[in-house]
Coordinates of C-alpha atoms in Angstrom, one line a residue:
M772 CA -45.2 72.7 61.4
D773 CA -46.5 72.4 65.0
K774 CA -49.7 74.0 66.0
V775 CA -49.0 77.2 67.8
S776 CA -52.4 77.9 69.4
S777 CA -54.8 75.3 70.7
D778 CA -57.6 77.7 69.8
C779 CA -56.8 77.7 66.1
P780 CA -58.4 74.9 63.9
Y781 CA -55.8 75.0 61.3
P782 CA -52.4 73.2 62.1
G783 CA -49.5 75.5 61.3
C784 CA -51.7 78.5 60.8
F785 CA -49.8 81.3 59.2
F786 CA -51.4 84.0 61.4
C787 CA -50.5 82.0 64.5
V788 CA -47.0 81.8 63.3
M789 CA -46.9 85.5 62.8
K790 CA -47.8 86.0 66.5
E791 CA -44.8 84.0 67.7
G792 CA -42.9 86.2 70.1
N793 CA -39.5 84.5 69.6
P794 CA -37.9 86.0 66.5
S795 CA -35.8 83.0 65.8
K796 CA -38.7 80.6 66.1
R797 CA -40.8 82.8 64.2
R798 CA -38.4 83.1 61.1
A799 CA -38.0 79.2 61.3
S800 CA -41.8 78.8 61.3
I801 CA -42.2 81.2 58.4
L802 CA -39.5 79.5 56.3
K803 CA -41.2 76.2 56.9
F804 CA -44.5 77.6 56.0
F805 CA -43.4 79.0 52.6
R806 CA -41.6 75.7 51.8
E807 CA -44.6 73.4 52.6
L808 CA -47.6 75.6 51.6
P809 CA -47.4 74.7 47.7
S810 CA -47.5 70.9 48.4
Q811 CA -50.4 71.1 50.8
D812 CA -54.0 70.6 49.8
D813 CA -55.8 71.7 53.0
D814 CA -58.9 74.0 52.8
G815 CA -58.4 77.7 53.7
Q816 CA -55.1 78.3 51.9
V817 CA -56.5 81.4 50.3
L818 CA -56.6 83.1 53.9
P819 CA -52.9 83.2 54.4
I820 CA -52.2 84.2 50.7
S821 CA -54.6 87.1 51.1
G822 CA -52.9 88.0 54.4
L823 CA -49.7 88.0 52.6
W824 CA -51.2 90.2 49.7
N825 CA -52.2 92.8 52.3
T826 CA -48.7 92.7 53.9
A827 CA -47.1 93.1 50.5
M828 CA -49.3 96.1 49.6
A829 CA -48.7 97.7 53.0
H830 CA -44.9 97.0 53.3
P831 CA -43.5 96.4 49.9
N832 CA -39.9 97.3 50.9
D833 CA -39.8 94.8 54.0
Q834 CA -37.0 92.3 53.4
E835 CA -38.1 89.6 55.9
F836 CA -40.3 87.5 53.6
I837 CA -38.0 88.0 50.7
D838 CA -35.2 86.3 52.7
L839 CA -37.5 83.5 53.8
G840 CA -38.6 82.4 50.4
I841 CA -41.7 84.0 49.5
F842 CA -40.9 84.3 45.8
E843 CA -40.3 80.6 45.5
C844 CA -43.6 79.9 47.3
M845 CA -45.6 82.2 45.1
A846 CA -44.1 80.8 41.9
A847 CA -44.9 77.3 43.0
L848 CA -48.5 78.3 43.8
I849 CA -48.9 79.8 40.3
W850 CA -47.5 76.6 38.8
K851 CA -49.8 74.5 40.8
G852 CA -52.9 76.4 39.7
L853 CA -51.8 76.1 36.1
K854 CA -51.1 72.3 36.2
N855 CA -53.7 71.1 38.7
R856 CA -57.1 72.4 37.7
R857 CA -58.9 70.2 40.2
W858 CA -57.0 71.8 43.0
L859 CA -57.6 75.3 41.5
A860 CA -61.2 74.6 41.4
H861 CA -61.5 73.4 45.1
D862 CA -62.5 75.7 47.9
Q863 CA -61.3 79.2 47.1
N864 CA -58.1 78.3 45.4
I865 CA -59.2 80.0 42.3
Y866 CA -58.0 83.3 44.0
I867 CA -54.5 82.0 44.8
P868 CA -52.7 82.6 41.4
Y869 CA -54.1 86.1 41.3
Y870 CA -52.9 86.9 44.8
A871 CA -49.5 85.2 44.2
A872 CA -48.7 87.2 41.1
H873 CA -49.8 90.4 42.8
I874 CA -47.5 89.7 45.7
I875 CA -44.6 89.2 43.3
G876 CA -45.4 92.5 41.6
S877 CA -45.7 94.5 44.9
Y878 CA -42.4 93.3 46.3
T879 CA -40.5 94.0 43.0
M880 CA -41.9 97.5 42.3
N881 CA -39.5 99.5 44.3
M882 CA -36.4 97.3 45.1
E883 CA -33.9 96.1 42.6
E884 CA -32.4 93.6 45.0
F885 CA -36.0 92.1 45.6
A886 CA -36.3 91.9 41.8
D887 CA -33.1 90.0 41.6
S888 CA -34.3 87.6 44.1
A889 CA -37.5 87.2 42.4
V890 CA -35.8 86.2 39.2
H891 CA -33.5 83.8 40.8
A892 CA -36.5 82.2 42.5
G893 CA -38.0 81.4 39.1
V894 CA -41.0 83.7 39.0
I895 CA -40.6 84.7 35.3
P896 CA -41.9 81.4 33.5
P897 CA -45.1 81.1 35.6
L898 CA -45.8 84.8 35.1
V899 CA -45.3 84.4 31.3
E900 CA -47.8 81.5 31.3
L901 CA -50.4 83.8 33.1
L902 CA -49.5 86.5 30.5
R903 CA -50.4 84.0 27.7
G904 CA -53.9 83.9 29.1
R905 CA -53.7 80.5 30.5
L906 CA -56.2 81.4 33.1
T907 CA -58.1 84.6 32.6
W908 CA -57.6 88.4 32.0
V909 CA -57.6 89.1 35.7
E910 CA -54.4 87.0 36.2
Q911 CA -52.9 88.6 33.0
R912 CA -53.4 92.0 34.6
V913 CA -51.3 91.2 37.7
A914 CA -48.7 89.1 35.7
V915 CA -48.1 92.0 33.3
R916 CA -47.8 94.3 36.2
A917 CA -45.1 92.1 37.9
L918 CA -43.2 91.6 34.7
G919 CA -43.3 95.3 34.0
H920 CA -41.6 96.0 37.4
L921 CA -39.0 93.4 36.6
A922 CA -38.3 94.8 33.3
T923 CA -37.5 98.3 34.7
Y924 CA -34.1 97.1 36.4
S925 CA -31.0 96.8 34.4
S926 CA -30.1 93.6 36.4
T927 CA -33.2 91.8 35.7
F928 CA -34.2 93.0 32.2
P929 CA -32.0 90.5 30.4
A930 CA -33.8 87.6 32.1
L931 CA -37.1 88.9 30.8
A932 CA -35.6 89.6 27.3
S933 CA -34.4 86.0 27.1
H934 CA -38.1 85.1 27.0
G935 CA -38.8 86.3 23.4
E936 CA -42.5 85.8 23.6
I937 CA -42.9 88.4 26.5
L938 CA -42.7 91.4 24.0
E939 CA -45.0 89.8 21.5
L940 CA -47.5 88.8 24.1
S941 CA -47.5 92.4 25.7
I942 CA -48.1 94.0 22.3
Q943 CA -51.1 91.7 21.5
L944 CA -52.3 92.4 25.0
A945 CA -52.1 96.1 24.6
M946 CA -54.0 96.0 21.5
S947 CA -56.7 93.4 22.6
S948 CA -57.0 94.2 26.3
L949 CA -60.1 96.4 26.2
E950 CA -62.0 94.0 23.9
I951 CA -60.9 91.0 26.2
V952 CA -62.3 92.6 29.3
Y953 CA -65.5 93.9 27.5
S954 CA -66.3 90.5 25.9
H955 CA -65.2 88.4 28.8
F956 CA -66.6 90.4 31.6
Y957 CA -68.4 93.7 30.9
Q958 CA -70.8 92.6 28.1
Y959 CA -72.8 89.8 29.9
V960 CA -73.7 90.5 33.4
D961 CA -75.1 86.9 34.0
R962 CA -71.9 85.3 32.8
R963 CA -69.4 87.1 35.1
L964 CA -67.2 84.8 37.0
S965 CA -68.0 85.3 40.7
Y966 CA -64.4 85.5 41.8
H967 CA -63.8 88.2 39.3
C968 CA -66.6 90.3 40.8
D969 CA -65.2 89.6 44.3
L970 CA -61.8 90.8 43.3
L971 CA -63.0 93.9 41.6
T972 CA -65.2 95.1 44.4
R973 CA -63.9 93.2 47.2
G974 CA -67.5 91.9 47.8
M975 CA -68.9 95.4 48.5
G976 CA -70.5 96.5 45.1
G977 CA -73.3 95.6 42.7
V978 CA -73.5 95.4 39.0
E979 CA -72.8 99.2 38.4
M980 CA -69.6 99.1 40.6
E981 CA -68.4 96.1 39.0
S982 CA -68.7 97.6 35.6
R983 CA -67.0 100.8 36.7
K984 CA -64.0 98.8 38.2
A985 CA -63.9 96.7 35.1
E986 CA -63.2 99.9 33.2
E987 CA -60.4 100.9 35.6
W988 CA -58.8 97.4 35.5
A989 CA -59.0 97.3 31.7
S990 CA -57.3 100.5 31.6
Q991 CA -54.5 99.2 34.0
L992 CA -54.2 96.1 31.9
Q993 CA -53.4 98.1 28.8
C994 CA -51.3 100.8 30.5
W995 CA -49.3 98.1 32.3
S996 CA -48.7 96.3 28.9
L997 CA -47.6 99.5 27.4
Q998 CA -45.1 100.1 30.4
L999 CA -43.7 96.6 29.8
I1000 CA -43.3 97.3 26.0
N1001 CA -41.8 100.8 26.9
C1002 CA -39.0 98.9 28.8
F1003 CA -38.1 96.9 25.6
A1004 CA -38.5 100.1 23.4
F1005 CA -35.4 101.5 25.2
K1006 CA -33.4 98.8 23.5
P1007 CA -32.9 99.5 19.7
E1008 CA -32.7 95.8 19.0
F1009 CA -36.4 95.3 19.8
L1010 CA -37.8 98.4 17.8
S1011 CA -38.4 96.3 14.7
T1012 CA -40.7 94.1 16.7
I1013 CA -42.5 97.1 18.3
C1014 CA -42.7 99.4 15.1
K1015 CA -45.3 97.4 13.3
P1016 CA -47.8 99.7 11.5
E1017 CA -50.8 97.9 12.8
F1018 CA -49.5 98.5 16.5
L1019 CA -48.1 102.0 16.0
I1020 CA -51.3 103.5 14.5
K1021 CA -53.2 102.3 17.6
L1022 CA -50.9 103.9 20.1
P1023 CA -52.1 107.5 20.1
G1024 CA -55.7 106.1 21.0
M1025 CA -54.3 104.1 24.0
W1026 CA -55.1 106.8 26.5
G1027 CA -56.7 104.8 29.2
G1028 CA -59.8 107.0 29.6
L1029 CA -60.6 109.2 32.4
V1030 CA -59.5 106.5 35.0
N1031 CA -56.0 106.7 33.7
E1032 CA -54.3 109.5 35.6
N1033 CA -50.7 108.8 36.0
S1034 CA -49.7 106.5 33.1
P1035 CA -47.9 108.0 30.1
A1036 CA -50.2 105.8 28.1
G1037 CA -49.5 105.3 24.3
I1038 CA -47.9 108.7 23.9
G1039 CA -45.3 107.7 26.5
L1040 CA -44.3 104.7 24.4
L1041 CA -44.3 106.8 21.1
R1042 CA -41.9 109.2 22.8
T1043 CA -39.5 106.4 23.7
I1044 CA -39.6 105.1 20.1
C1045 CA -39.2 108.5 18.6
H1046 CA -36.0 109.1 20.7
H1047 CA -34.4 106.4 18.6
K1048 CA -33.6 107.0 14.9
L1049 CA -34.6 103.5 14.2
G1050 CA -38.0 104.3 15.6
R1051 CA -38.6 107.8 13.9
G1052 CA -38.8 106.3 10.4
P1053 CA -41.7 103.9 11.1
V1054 CA -43.6 106.6 13.2
A1055 CA -43.2 109.2 10.4
S1056 CA -44.5 106.7 7.8
C1057 CA -47.8 105.8 9.6
T1058 CA -50.7 107.8 8.4
G1059 CA -52.6 109.5 11.2
I1060 CA -50.0 109.4 13.9
I1061 CA -48.6 112.9 13.2
E1062 CA -52.0 114.4 13.2
A1063 CA -52.7 112.7 16.7
L1064 CA -49.4 113.9 17.9
C1065 CA -50.4 117.4 16.9
N1066 CA -53.7 117.2 18.7
I1067 CA -51.9 115.8 21.8
A1068 CA -49.3 118.4 21.7
R1069 CA -52.0 121.1 21.7
S1070 CA -53.9 119.4 24.6
S1071 CA -53.8 120.7 28.2
D1072 CA -53.0 117.3 29.9
D1073 CA -49.9 115.7 31.2
W1074 CA -49.0 114.2 27.9
Q1075 CA -48.4 117.5 26.2
Y1076 CA -44.7 117.7 26.6
M1077 CA -44.3 114.1 25.3
A1078 CA -46.0 114.9 22.0
I1079 CA -44.0 118.0 21.6
D1080 CA -40.9 116.0 22.1
C1081 CA -41.8 113.5 19.4
L1082 CA -42.6 116.3 16.9
L1083 CA -39.3 118.1 17.5
W1084 CA -37.3 114.9 17.2
L1085 CA -39.0 114.0 14.0
L1086 CA -38.4 117.5 12.7
Q1087 CA -34.7 117.4 13.7
D1088 CA -34.1 114.1 11.9
P1089 CA -33.3 114.8 8.2
S1090 CA -34.8 111.4 7.1
T1091 CA -38.2 112.2 8.6
C1092 CA -38.5 116.0 8.6
H1093 CA -39.8 116.2 5.1
K1094 CA -42.5 113.6 5.9
V1095 CA -44.0 115.4 8.8
I1096 CA -43.1 119.1 8.6
D1097 CA -46.3 120.3 6.8
K1098 CA -48.5 118.7 9.4
A1099 CA -46.2 119.4 12.4
V1100 CA -45.6 123.1 11.9
P1101 CA -49.0 124.5 12.4
A1102 CA -49.3 122.9 15.9
L1103 CA -45.7 123.8 16.9
V1104 CA -46.2 127.5 15.8
D1105 CA -49.4 127.6 17.9
L1106 CA -47.3 126.4 20.9
A1107 CA -44.3 128.6 20.4
E1108 CA -45.4 131.0 23.2
I1109 CA -45.0 128.4 25.9
S1110 CA -42.5 129.5 28.3
A1111 CA -42.3 126.5 30.6
L1112 CA -44.3 123.3 30.8
G1113 CA -43.8 121.6 34.1
D1114 CA -40.1 120.9 34.5
H1115 CA -39.5 121.7 30.8
K1116 CA -38.0 125.2 30.7
K1117 CA -38.0 127.4 27.6
L1118 CA -39.9 124.9 25.6
G1119 CA -41.2 127.8 23.3
D1120 CA -37.6 128.8 22.7
T1121 CA -36.7 125.2 21.7
I1122 CA -39.8 125.1 19.3
V1123 CA -38.7 128.3 17.6
S1124 CA -35.0 127.0 17.3
V1125 CA -35.9 123.8 15.7
L1126 CA -38.3 125.5 13.3
Q1127 CA -35.7 128.1 12.4
E1128 CA -33.3 125.2 11.6
C1129 CA -35.9 123.7 9.4
I1130 CA -36.3 126.7 7.2
Q1131 CA -32.6 127.4 7.0
S1132 CA -31.7 123.9 6.0
Q1133 CA -34.5 123.6 3.4
G1134 CA -33.5 122.4 0.0
N1135 CA -35.2 121.4 -3.3
G1136 CA -36.9 118.1 -4.0
R1137 CA -37.9 115.9 -1.0
N1138 CA -36.9 118.3 1.7
S1139 CA -38.4 121.5 0.3
L1140 CA -41.1 123.2 2.3
S1141 CA -44.6 124.1 1.1
N1142 CA -45.3 127.9 0.7
R1143 CA -47.7 127.7 3.5
T1144 CA -45.3 126.1 5.9
K1145 CA -42.6 128.6 4.9
E1146 CA -45.1 131.4 5.6
Q1147 CA -46.0 130.0 9.1
I1148 CA -42.4 129.7 10.3
E1149 CA -41.5 133.2 8.9
E1150 CA -44.4 134.8 10.6
L1151 CA -43.3 133.1 13.9
L1152 CA -39.7 134.3 13.5
N1153 CA -40.9 137.9 12.6
S1154 CA -43.0 137.9 15.8
R1155 CA -39.9 137.0 17.7
Q1156 CA -38.0 139.7 16.0
R1157 CA -40.8 142.0 16.7
L1158 CA -40.5 141.3 20.5
K1159 CA -36.8 142.2 20.3
W1160 CA -37.5 145.5 18.7
E1161 CA -40.2 146.3 21.2
K1162 CA -37.8 145.9 24.0
S1163 CA -35.9 148.9 22.7
M1164 CA -39.0 151.1 22.0
P1165 CA -39.9 154.0 24.4
K1166 CA -42.7 153.1 26.8
E1167 CA -44.8 156.0 25.4
D1168 CA -44.7 154.4 22.0
L1169 CA -45.8 151.0 23.4
H1170 CA -48.6 152.6 25.2
I1171 CA -49.9 154.2 22.1
K1172 CA -49.8 150.8 20.3
Q1173 CA -51.6 149.2 23.2
A1174 CA -54.3 152.0 23.2
A1175 CA -54.7 151.7 19.4
A1176 CA -55.2 147.9 19.8
L1177 CA -57.9 148.4 22.3
V1178 CA -59.7 150.9 19.8
V1179 CA -59.7 148.2 17.2
K1180 CA -60.7 145.5 19.5
L1181 CA -63.7 147.6 20.6
E1182 CA -64.6 148.0 16.9
G1183 CA -64.4 144.3 16.6
N1184 CA -66.8 143.8 19.6
S1185 CA -69.2 146.2 18.0
L1186 CA -69.2 144.3 14.7
F1187 CA -69.6 141.1 16.5
S1188 CA -72.6 142.4 18.5
S1189 CA -74.1 143.5 15.2
G1190 CA -73.8 140.0 13.7
N1191 CA -70.8 140.8 11.4
I1192 CA -68.7 137.9 12.6
S1193 CA -66.2 137.9 9.7
G1194 CA -65.7 141.6 10.1
A1195 CA -65.1 141.2 13.9
A1196 CA -62.5 138.4 13.2
S1197 CA -60.7 140.8 10.9
K1198 CA -60.6 143.5 13.5
Y1199 CA -59.2 141.1 16.1
S1200 CA -56.5 140.3 13.7
E1201 CA -55.7 143.9 13.2
A1202 CA -55.6 144.4 16.9
L1203 CA -53.3 141.6 17.3
A1204 CA -50.8 143.2 14.8
L1205 CA -51.0 146.4 16.9
C1206 CA -50.9 144.9 20.4
P1207 CA -47.5 144.7 21.8
M1208 CA -46.0 141.3 22.1
R1209 CA -45.3 141.6 25.8
S1210 CA -49.0 142.5 26.6
K1211 CA -49.7 138.8 27.0
K1212 CA -53.1 139.2 28.7
E1213 CA -54.4 141.5 26.1
R1214 CA -53.3 139.1 23.4
V1215 CA -54.9 136.1 25.3
V1216 CA -58.3 138.1 25.1
L1217 CA -57.9 138.9 21.3
Y1218 CA -56.9 135.3 20.4
S1219 CA -59.8 133.9 22.3
N1220 CA -62.3 136.4 20.9
R1221 CA -61.1 135.5 17.4
A1222 CA -61.5 131.8 18.2
Q1223 CA -65.1 132.4 19.0
C1224 CA -65.6 134.1 15.7
Y1225 CA -64.0 131.2 13.9
L1226 CA -66.3 128.9 15.8
L1227 CA -69.4 130.7 14.5
L1228 CA -67.9 130.9 11.0
Q1229 CA -67.7 127.0 11.2
Q1230 CA -63.8 127.1 11.0
P1231 CA -62.9 124.8 13.9
L1232 CA -59.2 124.5 12.8
F1233 CA -58.7 128.2 13.0
A1234 CA -60.6 128.2 16.3
I1235 CA -58.3 125.5 17.8
S1236 CA -55.2 127.3 16.7
D1237 CA -56.3 130.6 18.3
A1238 CA -57.7 129.1 21.5
T1239 CA -54.4 127.2 21.8
R1240 CA -52.4 130.3 21.4
A1241 CA -54.4 132.0 24.1
L1242 CA -53.8 129.1 26.5
C1243 CA -50.1 129.2 25.9
L1244 CA -49.9 132.9 26.6
H1245 CA -52.0 132.8 29.6
N1246 CA -50.6 132.6 33.1
P1247 CA -51.0 130.0 34.5
L1248 CA -50.4 127.9 31.4
N1249 CA -53.5 126.2 29.9
R1250 CA -55.8 127.7 32.4
H1251 CA -57.9 130.2 30.4
A1252 CA -61.3 129.0 30.9
K1253 CA -62.9 130.7 27.9
S1254 CA -60.4 129.4 25.5
L1255 CA -60.7 125.9 26.9
W1256 CA -64.5 126.1 26.3
R1257 CA -64.1 127.4 22.8
R1258 CA -61.5 124.6 21.9
A1259 CA -63.7 122.0 23.3
Q1260 CA -66.4 123.1 21.0
A1261 CA -64.1 123.3 18.0
Y1262 CA -62.9 119.8 18.8
D1263 CA -66.4 118.5 18.9
M1264 CA -67.1 120.0 15.3
L1265 CA -64.1 117.8 14.2
G1266 CA -65.3 114.7 16.0
L1267 CA -62.4 114.6 18.3
A1268 CA -64.2 113.5 21.4
K1269 CA -61.2 112.8 23.7
E1270 CA -59.7 116.2 23.2
S1271 CA -63.1 118.0 23.5
L1272 CA -63.8 116.0 26.7
L1273 CA -60.5 116.9 28.4
D1274 CA -61.0 120.6 27.5
A1275 CA -64.6 120.7 28.8
I1276 CA -63.4 119.0 32.1
L1277 CA -60.7 121.5 32.5
F1278 CA -63.1 124.3 31.8
I1279 CA -65.4 123.1 34.5
N1280 CA -62.5 122.9 36.9
E1281 CA -61.4 126.5 36.1
C1282 CA -64.9 127.7 36.7
S1283 CA -65.1 126.0 40.1
Q1284 CA -61.8 127.5 41.2
S1285 CA -62.5 131.1 40.2
N1286 CA -62.9 133.8 42.8
D1287 CA -65.0 135.8 40.5
P1288 CA -68.7 135.4 41.6
D1289 CA -69.9 135.6 38.0
L1290 CA -67.4 133.1 36.8
S1291 CA -67.5 130.5 39.7
L1292 CA -70.1 127.8 39.8
R1293 CA -72.7 128.5 42.3
Q1294 CA -73.2 125.7 44.8
N1295 CA -70.6 123.7 42.7
K1296 CA -73.2 123.2 40.1
V1297 CA -71.8 122.3 36.6
P1298 CA -73.2 124.7 33.9
D1299 CA -76.0 122.7 31.9
Y1300 CA -74.2 123.3 28.5
A1301 CA -70.9 122.0 30.0
E1302 CA -72.6 119.1 31.4
R1303 CA -74.3 118.1 28.1
L1304 CA -71.0 118.4 26.2
V1305 CA -69.2 116.2 28.9
K1306 CA -71.8 113.6 28.7
K1307 CA -71.8 113.5 24.9
Q1308 CA -68.1 113.2 24.8
M1309 CA -67.9 110.5 27.4
R1310 CA -70.2 108.4 25.4
A1311 CA -68.0 109.0 22.2
A1312 CA -64.7 108.5 24.0
W1313 CA -65.8 105.7 26.2
L1314 CA -63.0 103.2 26.9
F1315 CA -65.1 100.3 25.5
R1316 CA -66.6 102.0 22.6
E1317 CA -64.8 100.1 19.9
A1318 CA -65.3 96.8 21.5
A1319 CA -69.0 97.5 22.2
I1320 CA -69.5 98.4 18.5
K1321 CA -67.6 95.3 17.4
H1322 CA -69.7 93.0 19.7
G1323 CA -73.1 94.7 19.1
G1324 CA -73.3 96.7 22.3
V1325 CA -75.2 95.8 25.5
H1326 CA -77.6 97.6 27.7
C1327 CA -76.5 97.7 31.4
E1328 CA -78.3 99.2 34.4
G1329 CA -77.2 102.8 35.3
D1330 CA -75.4 105.4 33.3
A1331 CA -73.3 102.9 31.5
G1332 CA -76.2 101.9 29.2
D1333 CA -76.4 105.3 27.8
I1334 CA -72.7 105.5 26.8
Y1335 CA -73.2 103.7 23.4
G1336 CA -75.9 102.6 21.1
R1337 CA -78.0 105.5 20.8
E1338 CA -77.0 109.3 20.4
T1339 CA -78.9 111.9 22.0
D1340 CA -79.4 115.2 20.3
D1341 CA -76.8 117.6 21.8
S1342 CA -77.0 120.2 19.1
E1343 CA -78.4 122.9 21.5
W1344 CA -74.9 123.2 23.1
E1345 CA -73.1 124.0 20.0
T1346 CA -73.8 127.6 20.2
A1347 CA -73.0 127.7 23.9
S1348 CA -70.2 130.1 24.6
E1349 CA -69.1 133.0 26.7
S1350 CA -67.0 136.0 25.9
D1351 CA -65.3 139.2 26.7
I1352 CA -67.2 140.5 23.7
G1353 CA -70.3 142.5 24.3
N1354 CA -68.9 144.4 27.3
D1355 CA -67.6 147.9 27.0
G1356 CA -64.3 146.6 26.2
R1357 CA -62.2 148.1 29.0
D1358 CA -62.3 144.9 31.2
E1359 CA -60.5 142.8 28.5
M1360 CA -57.2 144.7 28.6
G1361 CA -55.8 142.8 31.5
D1362 CA -52.6 143.1 33.5
D1363 CA -49.4 142.0 31.9
D1364 CA -47.0 139.8 33.8
D1365 CA -45.9 140.8 37.3
D1366 CA -42.5 142.3 36.1
D1367 CA -44.4 144.7 33.8
S1368 CA -46.4 146.3 36.5
E1369 CA -46.4 149.7 34.7
W1370 CA -48.7 148.3 32.2
K1371 CA -51.5 147.7 34.7
N1372 CA -54.8 149.3 33.9
E1373 CA -56.4 150.9 37.2
D1374 CA -59.8 150.4 35.6
E1375 CA -59.3 146.7 34.9
R1376 CA -62.1 144.4 35.8
K1377 CA -62.0 140.8 35.7
D1378 CA -63.6 139.0 32.5
K1379 CA -67.0 137.9 33.2
Y1380 CA -69.1 134.9 32.3
D1381 CA -72.6 135.2 31.1
K1382 CA -74.9 132.5 30.4
P1383 CA -73.7 131.3 26.8
S1384 CA -75.7 132.6 24.0
I1385 CA -75.2 133.1 20.2
K1386 CA -75.1 136.8 20.6
E1387 CA -72.2 137.0 22.9
P1388 CA -69.3 134.6 22.0

């Protein structure tokens, strides 16, 4: 290629080529550049590759470079780095395989025709070699990303599936990715490869930033592996490979940490598996998965509907229903008041219908239900029948029931204030039996208050159940701050750090968004008791915790060093709570839904938060 600018020290410089004003000459020069670049050994090759990376990130749908051979060029550069270690170690060539794989992934993430071009250009074999770990985990990360994009298209998936090792490699990477990043990068500061540090921080960070970015990239490495596996899981012929117990049991724990906001994580893959009859059997047989699904189903995050779907499919399948029903029913009963969850309408009605089918189709032997499960389902069905009856009741009678429930609740408040916690819980149960089903705001308060009683009675499972029911009844869904906080405490009692952490964070968010001056956070300051719980659970749910324990831990500068190793005493937070209880009781009887305005109480005041104390739950 001829030199375009006399001021440029590099013959055939890519950046000079891009300045060519004649479109025909420019295309010819770019075509020649892509063809010749892999065979050149000049210094400074990383510069045009990084430029191409920036272009691919900014304009992933631009077809110009696709037509001119960028995929063939990137595949050849990856092969060169794999086969010629002397070239790879020269100058800054060590960066080139990473950038090349990233460019392939960026240009194939949106456009199926680009993905077709990439496959025809031969990108899969070199990407598979990177996936094997022929270089390092950094290149594995971009290789699994690119392969995941190629696997999403019907026209290119068969080409990936023909490489049988891709699925096995992805499964192993999903299980080992966090340990790989921890042991190969995070653990030993003085052994970190300089080009890894540069890629992580773009040369603008110290050790602490490198560590934080390593967590983010480790999460992506795992989540992109799961995404690739998920593409295979849609095909029944691959389920036998995916549904190995050692892998399935780890899926609920593959959540990606707080840095993972958009990925469906392990629960997304479980949902795909449970959609197939061939996948439901292995899932139902794995000890611990159903309990994990129940916890996720009760959660207030974006994965909630996925877990509910899994449980419903398992219950609707006669071959798995008997294995999971006793564990699944308590969680689903708690969730039956959900009206809509995102785009999923009438989800509560679907839950009720499935549970009703379960009790109607019960038989003897393997498919029989336990007495407790029958009672829970029948209680739910009775509550639905009660709602129908109440619709035909005169409004005056409903007002009487509501007033009676208020009186009983006030009695419960009084008992609580005097220290009779079990007596207060009984009164709240009595009030719930009286309170009209349509009086949702009042029932939210009753469930939440009873949850606080169960906390103090050291009955966290009951507290989680009541807090969940309150959150499902609340409008908007899952946004009742007091119930979030109480459930966060209950999860902590059970050692469920991830679930406790998510609820505690949502509790803080609700406080910060409140218009109530007594509820909102003054000067955006997080309450001390909530901050203590969040810090405790961040240590316990830390992304690298298992890897750190396995490898003996390490002390790093900054906050990361406190995440594992020693445990601080957070016992003082355990009684931290806040309540409707302890007021005169009138302010808890909140408005009902907008279409029931006749239920509004003119004397209503918003619930108030006091600084938590053992006296006021």
